[in-house]
mmCIF file of C-alpha atoms in Angstrom:
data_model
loop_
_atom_site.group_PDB
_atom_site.id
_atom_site.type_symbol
_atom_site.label_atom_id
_atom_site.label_comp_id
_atom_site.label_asym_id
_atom_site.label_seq_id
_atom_site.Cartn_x
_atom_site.Cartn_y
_atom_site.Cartn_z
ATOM 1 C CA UNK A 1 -6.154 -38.610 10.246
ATOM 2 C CA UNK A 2 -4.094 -35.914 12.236
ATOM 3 C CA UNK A 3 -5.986 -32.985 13.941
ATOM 4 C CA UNK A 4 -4.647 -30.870 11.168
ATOM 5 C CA UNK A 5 -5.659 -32.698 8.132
ATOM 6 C CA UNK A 6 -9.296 -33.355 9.848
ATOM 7 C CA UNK A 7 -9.633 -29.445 10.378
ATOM 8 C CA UNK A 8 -8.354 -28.904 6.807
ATOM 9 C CA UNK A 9 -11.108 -30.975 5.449
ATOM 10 C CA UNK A 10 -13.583 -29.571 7.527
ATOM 11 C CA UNK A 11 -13.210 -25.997 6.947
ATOM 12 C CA UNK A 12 -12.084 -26.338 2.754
ATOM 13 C CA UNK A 13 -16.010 -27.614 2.618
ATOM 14 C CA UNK A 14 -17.431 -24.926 4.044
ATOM 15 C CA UNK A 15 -16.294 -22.404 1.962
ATOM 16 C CA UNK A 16 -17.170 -20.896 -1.187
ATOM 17 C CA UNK A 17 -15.749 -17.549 -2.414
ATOM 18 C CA UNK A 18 -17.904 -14.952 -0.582
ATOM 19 C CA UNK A 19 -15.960 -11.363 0.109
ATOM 20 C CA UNK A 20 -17.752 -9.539 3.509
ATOM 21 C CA UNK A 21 -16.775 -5.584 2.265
ATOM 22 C CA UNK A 22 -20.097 -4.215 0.525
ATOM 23 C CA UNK A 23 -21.587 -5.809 3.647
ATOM 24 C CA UNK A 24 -19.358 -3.655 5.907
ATOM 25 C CA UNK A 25 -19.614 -0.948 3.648
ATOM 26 C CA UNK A 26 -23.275 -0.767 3.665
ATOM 27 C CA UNK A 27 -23.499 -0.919 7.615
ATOM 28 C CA UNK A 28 -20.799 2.001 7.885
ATOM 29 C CA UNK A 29 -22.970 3.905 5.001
ATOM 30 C CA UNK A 30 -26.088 3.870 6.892
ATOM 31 C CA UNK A 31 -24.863 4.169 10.467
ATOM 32 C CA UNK A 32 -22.023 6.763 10.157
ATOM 33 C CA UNK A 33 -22.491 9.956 7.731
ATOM 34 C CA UNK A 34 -18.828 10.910 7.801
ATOM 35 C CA UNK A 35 -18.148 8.062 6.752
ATOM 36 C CA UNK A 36 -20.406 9.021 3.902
ATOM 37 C CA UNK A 37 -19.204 12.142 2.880
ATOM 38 C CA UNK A 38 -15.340 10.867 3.069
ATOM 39 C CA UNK A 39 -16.514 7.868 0.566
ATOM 40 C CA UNK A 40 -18.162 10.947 -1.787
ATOM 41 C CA UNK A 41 -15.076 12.619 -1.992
ATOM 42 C CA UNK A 42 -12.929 9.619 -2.301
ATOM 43 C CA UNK A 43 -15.205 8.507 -5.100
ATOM 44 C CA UNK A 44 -15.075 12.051 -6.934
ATOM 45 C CA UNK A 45 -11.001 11.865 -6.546
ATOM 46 C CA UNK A 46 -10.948 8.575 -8.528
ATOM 47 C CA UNK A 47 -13.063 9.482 -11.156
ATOM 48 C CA UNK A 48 -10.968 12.265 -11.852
ATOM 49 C CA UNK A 49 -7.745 10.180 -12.061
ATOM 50 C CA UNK A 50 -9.306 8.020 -14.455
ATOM 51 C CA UNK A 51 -10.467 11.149 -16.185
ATOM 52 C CA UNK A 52 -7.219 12.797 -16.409
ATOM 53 C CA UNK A 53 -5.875 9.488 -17.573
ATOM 54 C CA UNK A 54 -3.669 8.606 -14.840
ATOM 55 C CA UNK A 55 -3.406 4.471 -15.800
ATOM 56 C CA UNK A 56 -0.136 4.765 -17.313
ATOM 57 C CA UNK A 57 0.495 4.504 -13.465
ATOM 58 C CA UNK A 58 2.767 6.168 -10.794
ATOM 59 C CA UNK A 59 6.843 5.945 -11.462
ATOM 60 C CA UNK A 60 7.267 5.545 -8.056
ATOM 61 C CA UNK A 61 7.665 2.468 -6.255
ATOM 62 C CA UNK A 62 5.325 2.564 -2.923
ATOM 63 C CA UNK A 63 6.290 0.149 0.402
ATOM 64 C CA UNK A 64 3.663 -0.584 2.524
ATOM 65 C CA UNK A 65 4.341 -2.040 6.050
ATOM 66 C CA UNK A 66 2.371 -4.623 7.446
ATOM 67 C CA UNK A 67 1.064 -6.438 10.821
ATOM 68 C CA UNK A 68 -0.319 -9.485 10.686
ATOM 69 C CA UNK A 69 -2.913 -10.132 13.646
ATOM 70 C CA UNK A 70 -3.471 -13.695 14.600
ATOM 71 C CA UNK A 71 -6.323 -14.396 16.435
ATOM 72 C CA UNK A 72 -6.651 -17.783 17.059
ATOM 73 C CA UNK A 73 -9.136 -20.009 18.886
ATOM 74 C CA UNK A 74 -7.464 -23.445 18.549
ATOM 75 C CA UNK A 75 -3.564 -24.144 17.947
ATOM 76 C CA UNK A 76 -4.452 -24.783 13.736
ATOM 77 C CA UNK A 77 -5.794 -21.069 13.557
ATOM 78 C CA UNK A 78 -2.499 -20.231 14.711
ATOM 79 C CA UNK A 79 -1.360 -19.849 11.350
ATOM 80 C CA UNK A 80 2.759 -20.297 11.080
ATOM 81 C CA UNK A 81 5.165 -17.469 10.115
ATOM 82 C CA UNK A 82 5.874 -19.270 7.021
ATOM 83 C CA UNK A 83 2.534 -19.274 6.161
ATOM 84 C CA UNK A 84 2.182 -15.542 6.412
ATOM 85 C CA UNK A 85 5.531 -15.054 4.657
ATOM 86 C CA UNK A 86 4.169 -16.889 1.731
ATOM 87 C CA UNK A 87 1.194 -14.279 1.664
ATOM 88 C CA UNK A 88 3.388 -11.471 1.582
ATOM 89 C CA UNK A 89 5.078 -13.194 -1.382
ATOM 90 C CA UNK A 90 2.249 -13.501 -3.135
ATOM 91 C CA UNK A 91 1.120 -9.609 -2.524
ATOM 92 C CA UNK A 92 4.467 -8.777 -3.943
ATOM 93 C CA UNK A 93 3.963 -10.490 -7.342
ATOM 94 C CA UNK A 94 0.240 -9.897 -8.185
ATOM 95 C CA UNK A 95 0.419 -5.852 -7.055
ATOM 96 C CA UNK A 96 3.698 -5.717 -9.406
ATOM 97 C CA UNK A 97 2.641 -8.006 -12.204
ATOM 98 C CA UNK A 98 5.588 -9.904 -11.263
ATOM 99 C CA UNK A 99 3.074 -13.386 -10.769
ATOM 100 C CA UNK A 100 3.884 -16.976 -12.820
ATOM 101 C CA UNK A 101 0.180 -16.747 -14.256
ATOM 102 C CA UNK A 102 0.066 -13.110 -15.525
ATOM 103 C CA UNK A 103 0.717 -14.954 -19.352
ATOM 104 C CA UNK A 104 -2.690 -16.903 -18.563
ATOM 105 C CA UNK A 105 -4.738 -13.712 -19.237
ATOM 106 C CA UNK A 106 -6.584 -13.540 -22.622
ATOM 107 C CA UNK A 107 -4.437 -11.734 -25.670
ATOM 108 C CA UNK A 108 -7.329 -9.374 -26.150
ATOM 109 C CA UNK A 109 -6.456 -7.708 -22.677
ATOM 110 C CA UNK A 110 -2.410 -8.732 -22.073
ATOM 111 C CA UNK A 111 -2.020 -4.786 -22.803
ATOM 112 C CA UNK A 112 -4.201 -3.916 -19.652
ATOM 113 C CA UNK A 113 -2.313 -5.816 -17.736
ATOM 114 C CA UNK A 114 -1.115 -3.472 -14.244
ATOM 115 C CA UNK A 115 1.843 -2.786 -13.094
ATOM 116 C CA UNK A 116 0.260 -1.467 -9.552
ATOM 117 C CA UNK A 117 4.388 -0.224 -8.659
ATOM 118 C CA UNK A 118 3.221 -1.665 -4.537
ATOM 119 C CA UNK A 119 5.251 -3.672 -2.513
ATOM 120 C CA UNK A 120 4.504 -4.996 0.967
ATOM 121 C CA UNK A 121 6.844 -5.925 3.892
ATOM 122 C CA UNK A 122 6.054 -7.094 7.580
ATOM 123 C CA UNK A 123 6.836 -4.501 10.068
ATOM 124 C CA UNK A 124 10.077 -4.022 11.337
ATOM 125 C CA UNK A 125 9.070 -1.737 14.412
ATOM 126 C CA UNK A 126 5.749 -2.057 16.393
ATOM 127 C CA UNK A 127 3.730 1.282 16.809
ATOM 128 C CA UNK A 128 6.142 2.321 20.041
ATOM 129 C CA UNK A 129 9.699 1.927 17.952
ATOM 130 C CA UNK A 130 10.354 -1.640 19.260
ATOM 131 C CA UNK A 131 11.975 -4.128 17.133
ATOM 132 C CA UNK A 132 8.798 -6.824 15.834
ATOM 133 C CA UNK A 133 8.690 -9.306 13.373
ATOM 134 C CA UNK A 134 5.472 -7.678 12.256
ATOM 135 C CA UNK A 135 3.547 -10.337 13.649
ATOM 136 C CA UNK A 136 0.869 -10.483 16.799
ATOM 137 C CA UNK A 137 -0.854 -13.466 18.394
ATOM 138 C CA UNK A 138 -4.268 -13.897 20.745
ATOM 139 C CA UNK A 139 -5.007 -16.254 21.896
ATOM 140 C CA UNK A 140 -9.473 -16.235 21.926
ATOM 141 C CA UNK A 141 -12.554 -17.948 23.161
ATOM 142 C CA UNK A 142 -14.376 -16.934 20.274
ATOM 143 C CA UNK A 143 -15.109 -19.976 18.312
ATOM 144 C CA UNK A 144 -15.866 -17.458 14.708
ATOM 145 C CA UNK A 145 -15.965 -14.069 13.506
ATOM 146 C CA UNK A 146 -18.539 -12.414 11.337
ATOM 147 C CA UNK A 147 -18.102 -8.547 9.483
ATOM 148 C CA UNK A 148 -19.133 -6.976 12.360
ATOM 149 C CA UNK A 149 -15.488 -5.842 13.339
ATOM 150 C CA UNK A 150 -15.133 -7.726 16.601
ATOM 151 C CA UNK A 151 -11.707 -9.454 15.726
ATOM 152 C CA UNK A 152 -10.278 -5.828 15.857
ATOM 153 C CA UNK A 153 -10.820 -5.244 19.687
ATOM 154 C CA UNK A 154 -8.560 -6.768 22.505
ATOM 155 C CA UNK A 155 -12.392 -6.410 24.574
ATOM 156 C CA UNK A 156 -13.915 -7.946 22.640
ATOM 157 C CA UNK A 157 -11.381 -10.998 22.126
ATOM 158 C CA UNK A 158 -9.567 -9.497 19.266
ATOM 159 C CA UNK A 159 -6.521 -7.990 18.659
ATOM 160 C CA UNK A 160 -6.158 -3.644 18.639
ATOM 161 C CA UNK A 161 -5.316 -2.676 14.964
ATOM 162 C CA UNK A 162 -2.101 -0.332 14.989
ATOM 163 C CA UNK A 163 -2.278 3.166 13.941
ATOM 164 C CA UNK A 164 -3.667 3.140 10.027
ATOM 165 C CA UNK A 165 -1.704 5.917 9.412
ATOM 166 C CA UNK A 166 1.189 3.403 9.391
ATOM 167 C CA UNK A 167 0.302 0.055 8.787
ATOM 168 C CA UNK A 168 -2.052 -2.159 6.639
ATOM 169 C CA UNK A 169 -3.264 -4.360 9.374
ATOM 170 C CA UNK A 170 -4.406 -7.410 8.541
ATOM 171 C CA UNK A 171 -6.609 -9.978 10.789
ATOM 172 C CA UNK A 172 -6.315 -14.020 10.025
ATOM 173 C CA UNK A 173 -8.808 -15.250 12.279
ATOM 174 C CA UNK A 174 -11.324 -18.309 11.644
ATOM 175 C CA UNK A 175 -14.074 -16.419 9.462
ATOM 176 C CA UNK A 176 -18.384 -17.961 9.939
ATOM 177 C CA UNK A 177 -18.990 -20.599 7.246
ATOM 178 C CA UNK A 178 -19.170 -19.195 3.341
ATOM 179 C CA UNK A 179 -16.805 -15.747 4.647
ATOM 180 C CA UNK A 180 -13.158 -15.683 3.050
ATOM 181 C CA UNK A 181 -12.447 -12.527 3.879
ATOM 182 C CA UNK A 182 -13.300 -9.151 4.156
ATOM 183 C CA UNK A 183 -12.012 -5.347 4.361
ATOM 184 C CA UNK A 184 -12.746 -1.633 5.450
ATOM 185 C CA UNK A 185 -12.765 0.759 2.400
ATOM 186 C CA UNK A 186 -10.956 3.886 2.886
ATOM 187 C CA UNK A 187 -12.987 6.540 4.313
ATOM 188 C CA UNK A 188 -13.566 4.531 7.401
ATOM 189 C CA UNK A 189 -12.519 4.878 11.247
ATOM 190 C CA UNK A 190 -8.870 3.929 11.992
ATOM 191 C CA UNK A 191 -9.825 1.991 14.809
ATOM 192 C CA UNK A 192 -11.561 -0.856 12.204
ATOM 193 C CA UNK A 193 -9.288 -0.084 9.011
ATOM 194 C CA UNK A 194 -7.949 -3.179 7.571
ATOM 195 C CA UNK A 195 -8.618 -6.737 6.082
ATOM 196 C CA UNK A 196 -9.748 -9.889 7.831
ATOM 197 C CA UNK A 197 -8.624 -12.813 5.906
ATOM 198 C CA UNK A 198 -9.833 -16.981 6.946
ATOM 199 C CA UNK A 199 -6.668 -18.900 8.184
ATOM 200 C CA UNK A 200 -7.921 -21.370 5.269
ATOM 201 C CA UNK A 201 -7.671 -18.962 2.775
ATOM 202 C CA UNK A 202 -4.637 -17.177 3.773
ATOM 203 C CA UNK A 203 -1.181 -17.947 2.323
ATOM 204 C CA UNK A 204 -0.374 -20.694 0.107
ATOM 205 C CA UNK A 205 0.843 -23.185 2.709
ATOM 206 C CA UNK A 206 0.297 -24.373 6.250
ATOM 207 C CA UNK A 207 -3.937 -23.920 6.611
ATOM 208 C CA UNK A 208 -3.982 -22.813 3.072
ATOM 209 C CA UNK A 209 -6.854 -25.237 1.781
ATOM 210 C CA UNK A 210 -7.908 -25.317 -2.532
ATOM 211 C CA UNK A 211 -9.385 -23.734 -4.476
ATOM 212 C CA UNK A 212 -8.256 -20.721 -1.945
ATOM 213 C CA UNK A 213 -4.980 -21.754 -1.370
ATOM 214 C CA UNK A 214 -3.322 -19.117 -3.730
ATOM 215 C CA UNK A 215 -3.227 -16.077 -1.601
ATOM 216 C CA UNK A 216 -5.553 -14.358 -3.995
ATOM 217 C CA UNK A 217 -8.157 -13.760 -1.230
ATOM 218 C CA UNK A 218 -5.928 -11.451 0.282
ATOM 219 C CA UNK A 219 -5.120 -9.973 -2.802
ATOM 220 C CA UNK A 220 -8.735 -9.423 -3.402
ATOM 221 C CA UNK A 221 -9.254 -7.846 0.690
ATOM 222 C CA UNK A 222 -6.268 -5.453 -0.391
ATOM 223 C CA UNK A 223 -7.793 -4.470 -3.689
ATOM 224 C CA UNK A 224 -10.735 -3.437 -1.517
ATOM 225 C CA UNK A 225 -8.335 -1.298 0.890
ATOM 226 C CA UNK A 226 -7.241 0.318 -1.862
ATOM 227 C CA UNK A 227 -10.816 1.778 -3.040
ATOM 228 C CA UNK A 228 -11.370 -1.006 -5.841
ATOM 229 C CA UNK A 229 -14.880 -2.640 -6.021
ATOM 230 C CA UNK A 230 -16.621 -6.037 -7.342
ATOM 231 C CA UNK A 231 -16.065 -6.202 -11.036
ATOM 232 C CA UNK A 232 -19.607 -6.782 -11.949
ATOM 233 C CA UNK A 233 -20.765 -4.034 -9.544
ATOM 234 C CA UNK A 234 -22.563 -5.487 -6.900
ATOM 235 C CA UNK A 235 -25.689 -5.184 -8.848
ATOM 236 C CA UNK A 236 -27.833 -8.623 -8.121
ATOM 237 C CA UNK A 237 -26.658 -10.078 -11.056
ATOM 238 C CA UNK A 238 -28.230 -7.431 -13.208
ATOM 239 C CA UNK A 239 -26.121 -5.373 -16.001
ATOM 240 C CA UNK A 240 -26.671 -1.557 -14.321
ATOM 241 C CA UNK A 241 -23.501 -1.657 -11.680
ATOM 242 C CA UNK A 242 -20.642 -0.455 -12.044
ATOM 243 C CA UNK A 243 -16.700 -0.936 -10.237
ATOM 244 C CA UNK A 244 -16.154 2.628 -11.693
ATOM 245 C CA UNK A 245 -13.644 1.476 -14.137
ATOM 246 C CA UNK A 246 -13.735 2.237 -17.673
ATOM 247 C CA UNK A 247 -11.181 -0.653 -18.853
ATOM 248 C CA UNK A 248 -13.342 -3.554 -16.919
ATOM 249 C CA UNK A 249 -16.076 -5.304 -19.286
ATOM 250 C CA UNK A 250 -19.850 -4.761 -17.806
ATOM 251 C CA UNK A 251 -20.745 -7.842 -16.245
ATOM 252 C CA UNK A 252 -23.891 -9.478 -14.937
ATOM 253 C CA UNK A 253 -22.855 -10.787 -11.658
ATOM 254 C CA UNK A 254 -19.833 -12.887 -10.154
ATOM 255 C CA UNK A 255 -17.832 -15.763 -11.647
ATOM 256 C CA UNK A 256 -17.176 -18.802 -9.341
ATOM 257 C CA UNK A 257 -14.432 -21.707 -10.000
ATOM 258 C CA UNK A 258 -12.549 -21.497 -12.979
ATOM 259 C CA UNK A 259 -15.007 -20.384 -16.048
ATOM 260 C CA UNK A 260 -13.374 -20.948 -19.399
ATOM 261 C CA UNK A 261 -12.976 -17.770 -21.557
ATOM 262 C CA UNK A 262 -14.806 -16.421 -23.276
ATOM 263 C CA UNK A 263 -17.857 -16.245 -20.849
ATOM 264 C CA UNK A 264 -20.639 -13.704 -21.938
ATOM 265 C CA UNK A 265 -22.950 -12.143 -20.199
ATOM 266 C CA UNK A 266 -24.367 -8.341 -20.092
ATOM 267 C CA UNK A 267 -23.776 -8.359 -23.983
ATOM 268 C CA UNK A 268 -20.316 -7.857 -23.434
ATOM 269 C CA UNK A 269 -19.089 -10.575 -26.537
ATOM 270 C CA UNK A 270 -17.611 -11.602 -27.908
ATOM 271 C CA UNK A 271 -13.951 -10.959 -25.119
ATOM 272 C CA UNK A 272 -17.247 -11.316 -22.408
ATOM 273 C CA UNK A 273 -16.371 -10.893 -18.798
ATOM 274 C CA UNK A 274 -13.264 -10.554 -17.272
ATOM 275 C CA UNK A 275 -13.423 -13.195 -14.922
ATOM 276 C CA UNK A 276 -9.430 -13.324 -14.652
ATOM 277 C CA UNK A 277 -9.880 -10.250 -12.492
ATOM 278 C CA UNK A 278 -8.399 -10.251 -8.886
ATOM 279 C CA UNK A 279 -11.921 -8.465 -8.073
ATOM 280 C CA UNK A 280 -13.530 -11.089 -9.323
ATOM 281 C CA UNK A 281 -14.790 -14.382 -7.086
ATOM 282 C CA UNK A 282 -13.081 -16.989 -9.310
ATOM 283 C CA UNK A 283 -11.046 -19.809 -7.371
ATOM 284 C CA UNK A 284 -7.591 -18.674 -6.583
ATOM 285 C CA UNK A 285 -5.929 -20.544 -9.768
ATOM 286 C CA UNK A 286 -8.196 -18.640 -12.077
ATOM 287 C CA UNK A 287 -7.329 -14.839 -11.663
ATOM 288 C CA UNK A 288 -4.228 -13.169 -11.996
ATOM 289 C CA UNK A 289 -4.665 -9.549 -13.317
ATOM 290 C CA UNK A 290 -5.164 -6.142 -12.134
ATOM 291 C CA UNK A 291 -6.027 -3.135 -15.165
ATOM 292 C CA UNK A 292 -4.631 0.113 -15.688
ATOM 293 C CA UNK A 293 -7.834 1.657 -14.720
ATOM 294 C CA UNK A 294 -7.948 -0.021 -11.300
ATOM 295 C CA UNK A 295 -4.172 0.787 -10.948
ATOM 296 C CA UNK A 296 -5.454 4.464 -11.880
ATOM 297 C CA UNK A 297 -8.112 4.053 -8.704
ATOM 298 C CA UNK A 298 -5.282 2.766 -6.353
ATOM 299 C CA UNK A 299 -3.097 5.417 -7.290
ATOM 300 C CA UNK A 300 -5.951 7.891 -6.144
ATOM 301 C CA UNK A 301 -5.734 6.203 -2.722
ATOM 302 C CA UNK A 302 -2.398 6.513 -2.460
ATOM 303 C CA UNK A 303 -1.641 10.109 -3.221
ATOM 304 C CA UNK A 304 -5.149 10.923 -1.164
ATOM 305 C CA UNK A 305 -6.827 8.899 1.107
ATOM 306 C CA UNK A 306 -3.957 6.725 2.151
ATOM 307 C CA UNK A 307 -1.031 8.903 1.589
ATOM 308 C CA UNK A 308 -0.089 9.102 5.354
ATOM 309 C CA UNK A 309 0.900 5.525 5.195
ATOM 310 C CA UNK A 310 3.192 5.519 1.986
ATOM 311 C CA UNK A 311 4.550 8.712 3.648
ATOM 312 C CA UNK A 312 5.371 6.521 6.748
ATOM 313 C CA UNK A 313 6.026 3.360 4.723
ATOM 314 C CA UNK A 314 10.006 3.902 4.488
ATOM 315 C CA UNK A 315 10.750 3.896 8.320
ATOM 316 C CA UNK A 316 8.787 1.116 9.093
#
């Protein structure tokens, strides 16, 4: 067995789907209070999308550039270019709808089905006007990463992010056993803003291991950039949370592997939950849908929180 193959099979196993961004949001809620008062008023600002009906969804086509920060602690973390090109890929067809699998959701929702109008490219000029393939790569002693922001400090054996205010920067860095992935929700500093994504769960080739090996985990991280939550609402399994969407069915807690449909919980029959869901924690093969309402809450980050970057997003 190759080097690559054994650390394949030793990372796949330790892995379940487990998303690190209430985590981070609950440390940030409790230590920072501006960060606070910015989620408040990000939070009102969605609502009133959805309110005002805003999921038939933006016209406009928005471009987001992106860096990829590779921070790798043995030559397999150094995830290829392909790899990350294939990630990209994938970004492109679930944001647009565009994906093979879209016809896999249920009838009883095919009309919810979003139409995000995002697209994502690497970065064709590095924070100083230089040329780049969008790309960076450090080389670390640190062995894994937790949610504790780390990976996104040269000091600390991470990479700098680039300014937010231009760039979705995204960290692939080996991630402590049961952690895909996680990201900052908007509100936060610029020095942290971003998504950390496992080098096993990242892409759809190279390191890419199953039942993560779809991209969606990124997907998901970028969903949570953009101001969406947990379907099911991050309640303990109980039926009183909410992801502030009216279009998602209530849902007792998470979905894991590939459920078959209907699945019922929360008295939410008979369509049940909504497990196809890109904010859900189903394997990578088993979701392939955004809504119009979560569209609606994107859209709010875009024209608000985030609307520096799509400003910036054609000249880089």
């Amino acid at each position: 067995m190759s080097d690559a193959q054994s650390y394949l099979r030793a990372t796949s196993a330790d892995y379940s789907r487990w998303c690190g961004a209430m985590e981070v949001d609950r440390r940030l809620l409790t230590l920072n209070p501006e960060y606070a008062e910015n989620r408040a008023q990000i939070e009102n600002t969605a609502f009133a999308y959805e309110q005002l009906e805003h999921v038939t969804g933006r016209q406009s086509l928005v471009d987001i550039p992106v860096v990829v920060h590779v921070v790798h602690n043995t030559p397999e973390q150094n995830v290829s270019a392909a790899q990350i090109h294939s990630q990209i890929e994938v970004l492109n067809q679930d944001f647009r709808a565009n994906n093979p699998d879209v016809n896999k959701v249920p009838g009883v929702w095919q009309e919810l089905v979003a139409d995000a109008r995002l697209q994502f490219h690497l970065a064709r000029t590095d924070p100083l006007g230089r040329p780049t393939d969008g790309i960076t790569r450090t080389e670390t002693s640190v062995t894994e990463w937790g949610t504790d922001d780390l990976v996104k400090f040269s000091l600390s054996g991470g990479h700098d992010a680039w300014p937010a205010d231009t760039y979705l920067n995204i960290w692939v860095c080996r991630l402590r056993r049961g952690l895909l992935g996680y990201a900052q929700f908007p509100g936060g500093a610029a020095s942290t803003d971003g998504v950390v994504v496992t080098p096993t769960a990242f892409g759809t080739t190279g390191t890419a291991a199953a039942p993560f090996d779809g991209g969606r985990t990124t997907v998901h991280e970028v969903g949570h950039w953009l101001n969406l939550r947990h379907i099911w609402g991050d309640d303990q399994e109980g039926c009183s949370g909410s992801d502030f969407v009216a279009d998602t069915p209530n849902q007792a807690g998470p979905n894991l592997g590939s459920p078959d449909f209907p699945h019922v919980t929360c008295g939410n029959g008979p369509n049940g939950d909504m497990f196809m869901n890109y904010m859900d924690y189903t394997d990578d093969a088993a979701m392939f849908m955004f809504t119009k309402g979560q569209s609606a809450r994107m859209d709010a980050t875009l024209d608000n929180a985030r609307l520096t970057l799509t400003r910036q997003a054609v000249a880089v």
